[in-house]
Amino acid sequence: MAETAIELGDEGHVGVLGLRLVAQGEDWAELVFDYDPRLAMSVGSGIIASGPIISLIDTASGAAIIARNKKFRPMATLDLRIDYMRTAVPGRSLTARATCYRITRNVAFVRCEAHDGDPDDPVACAMASFFFTAD
């Protein structure tokens, strides 16, 4: 089956964060957003708050499901567990690569890692499941 090009659009969190798809494969997708000091926990630290990282991981996970499914199906995040390994370095872009490793009739399962430049030194690792809300 041919690879489906994933369209993110520019509404909601995707637009506010400036999320963009940088690569995709048969069952994975990689998204990135550039550093923005408005997303920091505090002006002084410059460290990105957890909310934008959660949105990045959640959106990358959904994109990986679309890549594996070869089409969009409406879905909702059923469970999202994120383990933070370290803080992201202020000033660096954040990248998340998600892989959809299993799809059942109603649920898809995804692994995801987010990093700020070195995939071998992740900022966060996640496991997620998504429920298909329609066919």
PDB file of C-alpha atoms in Angstrom:
ATOM      1  CA  MET A   1       0.000   0.000   0.000  1.00  0.00           C
ATOM      2  CA  ALA A   2       1.309   3.484  -0.822  1.00  0.00           C
ATOM      3  CA  GLU A   3       2.535   5.794   1.908  1.00  0.00           C
ATOM      4  CA  THR A   4      -0.029   8.396   2.952  1.00  0.00           C
ATOM      5  CA  ALA A   5       1.229  11.961   3.264  1.00  0.00           C
ATOM      6  CA  ILE A   6       0.307  13.235   6.713  1.00  0.00           C
ATOM      7  CA  GLU A   7      -1.191  16.735   6.858  1.00  0.00           C
ATOM      8  CA  LEU A   8      -0.977  18.486  10.234  1.00  0.00           C
ATOM      9  CA  GLY A   9      -2.822  21.690   9.406  1.00  0.00           C
ATOM     10  CA  ASP A  10      -2.174  24.812  11.466  1.00  0.00           C
ATOM     11  CA  GLU A  11      -5.034  24.966  13.961  1.00  0.00           C
ATOM     12  CA  GLY A  12      -5.073  24.433  17.728  1.00  0.00           C
ATOM     13  CA  HIS A  13      -1.912  23.244  19.448  1.00  0.00           C
ATOM     14  CA  VAL A  14      -0.305  22.413  16.109  1.00  0.00           C
ATOM     15  CA  GLY A  15      -0.480  26.042  14.988  1.00  0.00           C
ATOM     16  CA  VAL A  16       0.334  27.649  18.332  1.00  0.00           C
ATOM     17  CA  LEU A  17       3.419  25.473  18.821  1.00  0.00           C
ATOM     18  CA  GLY A  18       4.433  25.536  15.166  1.00  0.00           C
ATOM     19  CA  LEU A  19       4.555  21.741  14.982  1.00  0.00           C
ATOM     20  CA  ARG A  20       5.735  20.393  11.664  1.00  0.00           C
ATOM     21  CA  LEU A  21       6.230  16.962  10.208  1.00  0.00           C
ATOM     22  CA  VAL A  22       9.879  16.428   9.255  1.00  0.00           C
ATOM     23  CA  ALA A  23       9.843  12.733   8.323  1.00  0.00           C
ATOM     24  CA  GLN A  24       7.581   9.721   8.200  1.00  0.00           C
ATOM     25  CA  GLY A  25       7.765   6.045   7.369  1.00  0.00           C
ATOM     26  CA  GLU A  26       5.610   2.954   7.165  1.00  0.00           C
ATOM     27  CA  ASP A  27       4.647   3.039  10.858  1.00  0.00           C
ATOM     28  CA  TRP A  28       6.334   6.134  12.290  1.00  0.00           C
ATOM     29  CA  ALA A  29       6.321   9.921  12.177  1.00  0.00           C
ATOM     30  CA  GLU A  30       8.741  12.574  13.360  1.00  0.00           C
ATOM     31  CA  LEU A  31       7.575  16.048  14.367  1.00  0.00           C
ATOM     32  CA  VAL A  32       9.495  19.092  15.565  1.00  0.00           C
ATOM     33  CA  PHE A  33       8.891  22.526  17.005  1.00  0.00           C
ATOM     34  CA  ASP A  34      11.383  25.351  17.354  1.00  0.00           C
ATOM     35  CA  TYR A  35      12.274  26.840  20.713  1.00  0.00           C
ATOM     36  CA  ASP A  36      10.031  29.726  21.733  1.00  0.00           C
ATOM     37  CA  PRO A  37      10.676  31.552  25.037  1.00  0.00           C
ATOM     38  CA  ARG A  38       6.907  32.055  25.428  1.00  0.00           C
ATOM     39  CA  LEU A  39       6.675  28.295  26.090  1.00  0.00           C
ATOM     40  CA  ALA A  40       9.130  28.400  28.989  1.00  0.00           C
ATOM     41  CA  MET A  41       8.120  27.562  32.567  1.00  0.00           C
ATOM     42  CA  SER A  42       9.679  30.826  33.683  1.00  0.00           C
ATOM     43  CA  VAL A  43      11.393  33.675  31.894  1.00  0.00           C
ATOM     44  CA  GLY A  44      14.544  33.248  33.964  1.00  0.00           C
ATOM     45  CA  SER A  45      15.106  29.545  33.329  1.00  0.00           C
ATOM     46  CA  GLY A  46      14.083  29.343  29.675  1.00  0.00           C
ATOM     47  CA  ILE A  47      13.189  25.676  30.232  1.00  0.00           C
ATOM     48  CA  ILE A  48      10.228  24.531  28.120  1.00  0.00           C
ATOM     49  CA  ALA A  49       7.113  23.722  30.163  1.00  0.00           C
ATOM     50  CA  SER A  50       5.696  20.196  30.060  1.00  0.00           C
ATOM     51  CA  GLY A  51       2.512  21.163  28.160  1.00  0.00           C
ATOM     52  CA  PRO A  52       4.197  21.792  24.797  1.00  0.00           C
ATOM     53  CA  ILE A  53       6.207  18.576  25.165  1.00  0.00           C
ATOM     54  CA  ILE A  54       3.025  16.626  25.898  1.00  0.00           C
ATOM     55  CA  SER A  55       1.343  18.150  22.825  1.00  0.00           C
ATOM     56  CA  LEU A  56       4.350  17.301  20.656  1.00  0.00           C
ATOM     57  CA  ILE A  57       4.374  13.665  21.812  1.00  0.00           C
ATOM     58  CA  ASP A  58       0.602  13.274  21.539  1.00  0.00           C
ATOM     59  CA  THR A  59       0.509  14.726  18.014  1.00  0.00           C
ATOM     60  CA  ALA A  60       3.512  12.691  16.828  1.00  0.00           C
ATOM     61  CA  SER A  61       1.832   9.576  18.192  1.00  0.00           C
ATOM     62  CA  GLY A  62      -1.366  10.294  16.283  1.00  0.00           C
ATOM     63  CA  ALA A  63       0.653  10.937  13.128  1.00  0.00           C
ATOM     64  CA  ALA A  64       2.402   7.563  13.526  1.00  0.00           C
ATOM     65  CA  ILE A  65      -0.999   5.866  13.693  1.00  0.00           C
ATOM     66  CA  ILE A  66      -2.060   7.613  10.478  1.00  0.00           C
ATOM     67  CA  ALA A  67       1.195   6.474   8.834  1.00  0.00           C
ATOM     68  CA  ARG A  68       0.590   2.848   9.818  1.00  0.00           C
ATOM     69  CA  ASN A  69      -3.143   2.926   8.989  1.00  0.00           C
ATOM     70  CA  LYS A  70      -2.476   4.597   5.613  1.00  0.00           C
ATOM     71  CA  LYS A  71      -5.480   6.836   6.320  1.00  0.00           C
ATOM     72  CA  PHE A  72      -6.921   9.130   8.972  1.00  0.00           C
ATOM     73  CA  ARG A  73      -9.415   7.643  11.420  1.00  0.00           C
ATOM     74  CA  PRO A  74     -10.925   9.854  14.140  1.00  0.00           C
ATOM     75  CA  MET A  75      -9.290   8.959  17.454  1.00  0.00           C
ATOM     76  CA  ALA A  76      -8.913  10.045  21.035  1.00  0.00           C
ATOM     77  CA  THR A  77      -5.958   9.612  23.370  1.00  0.00           C
ATOM     78  CA  LEU A  78      -6.907   6.795  25.711  1.00  0.00           C
ATOM     79  CA  ASP A  79      -3.717   6.666  27.781  1.00  0.00           C
ATOM     80  CA  LEU A  80      -0.486   8.646  27.604  1.00  0.00           C
ATOM     81  CA  ARG A  81       2.364   7.931  29.986  1.00  0.00           C
ATOM     82  CA  ILE A  82       5.424  10.143  29.745  1.00  0.00           C
ATOM     83  CA  ASP A  83       8.677   9.623  31.629  1.00  0.00           C
ATOM     84  CA  TYR A  84      10.824  12.746  31.694  1.00  0.00           C
ATOM     85  CA  MET A  85      14.519  11.868  31.527  1.00  0.00           C
ATOM     86  CA  ARG A  86      15.874  15.410  31.832  1.00  0.00           C
ATOM     87  CA  THR A  87      14.996  19.027  31.061  1.00  0.00           C
ATOM     88  CA  ALA A  88      15.295  20.219  27.488  1.00  0.00           C
ATOM     89  CA  VAL A  89      18.163  22.616  26.865  1.00  0.00           C
ATOM     90  CA  PRO A  90      16.794  26.161  26.455  1.00  0.00           C
ATOM     91  CA  GLY A  91      17.111  27.468  22.897  1.00  0.00           C
ATOM     92  CA  ARG A  92      16.980  24.085  21.179  1.00  0.00           C
ATOM     93  CA  SER A  93      14.215  22.688  18.981  1.00  0.00           C
ATOM     94  CA  LEU A  94      12.370  19.635  20.261  1.00  0.00           C
ATOM     95  CA  THR A  95      11.817  16.569  18.084  1.00  0.00           C
ATOM     96  CA  ALA A  96       9.529  13.602  18.761  1.00  0.00           C
ATOM     97  CA  ARG A  97       9.658  10.331  16.848  1.00  0.00           C
ATOM     98  CA  ALA A  98       6.675   8.050  17.407  1.00  0.00           C
ATOM     99  CA  THR A  99       6.210   4.483  16.212  1.00  0.00           C
ATOM    100  CA  CYS A 100       2.843   2.754  16.041  1.00  0.00           C
ATOM    101  CA  TYR A 101       3.660  -0.858  16.885  1.00  0.00           C
ATOM    102  CA  ARG A 102       0.168  -2.397  17.010  1.00  0.00           C
ATOM    103  CA  ILE A 103      -3.379  -1.662  15.873  1.00  0.00           C
ATOM    104  CA  THR A 104      -6.421  -3.655  16.915  1.00  0.00           C
ATOM    105  CA  ARG A 105      -9.984  -3.064  15.731  1.00  0.00           C
ATOM    106  CA  ASN A 106     -10.519  -0.174  18.177  1.00  0.00           C
ATOM    107  CA  VAL A 107      -7.160   0.705  19.747  1.00  0.00           C
ATOM    108  CA  ALA A 108      -3.708   1.708  18.489  1.00  0.00           C
ATOM    109  CA  PHE A 109      -0.490   1.467  20.552  1.00  0.00           C
ATOM    110  CA  VAL A 110       2.482   3.815  20.188  1.00  0.00           C
ATOM    111  CA  ARG A 111       5.989   4.395  21.584  1.00  0.00           C
ATOM    112  CA  CYS A 112       7.575   7.821  21.355  1.00  0.00           C
ATOM    113  CA  GLU A 113      10.815   9.552  22.299  1.00  0.00           C
ATOM    114  CA  ALA A 114      11.442  13.297  22.356  1.00  0.00           C
ATOM    115  CA  HIS A 115      14.895  14.882  22.216  1.00  0.00           C
ATOM    116  CA  ASP A 116      16.539  18.273  21.736  1.00  0.00           C
ATOM    117  CA  GLY A 117      19.212  17.289  19.257  1.00  0.00           C
ATOM    118  CA  ASP A 118      20.542  13.852  20.198  1.00  0.00           C
ATOM    119  CA  PRO A 119      18.128  10.908  19.824  1.00  0.00           C
ATOM    120  CA  ASP A 120      20.402   8.879  22.123  1.00  0.00           C
ATOM    121  CA  ASP A 121      19.864  11.406  24.939  1.00  0.00           C
ATOM    122  CA  PRO A 122      16.052  11.741  25.170  1.00  0.00           C
ATOM    123  CA  VAL A 123      14.218  14.456  27.046  1.00  0.00           C
ATOM    124  CA  ALA A 124      11.177  12.192  27.425  1.00  0.00           C
ATOM    125  CA  CYS A 125       9.973   8.693  26.567  1.00  0.00           C
ATOM    126  CA  ALA A 126       6.310   7.811  26.204  1.00  0.00           C
ATOM    127  CA  MET A 127       3.871   4.954  25.724  1.00  0.00           C
ATOM    128  CA  ALA A 128       0.371   5.706  24.501  1.00  0.00           C
ATOM    129  CA  SER A 129      -2.852   4.111  23.376  1.00  0.00           C
ATOM    130  CA  PHE A 130      -5.533   5.703  21.227  1.00  0.00           C
ATOM    131  CA  PHE A 131      -9.175   4.720  20.792  1.00  0.00           C
ATOM    132  CA  PHE A 132     -10.736   4.968  17.342  1.00  0.00           C
ATOM    133  CA  THR A 133     -13.953   6.956  17.719  1.00  0.00           C
ATOM    134  CA  ALA A 134     -15.282   6.126  14.221  1.00  0.00           C
ATOM    135  CA  ASP A 135     -14.337   4.082  11.141  1.00  0.00           C
TER     136      ASP A 135
END
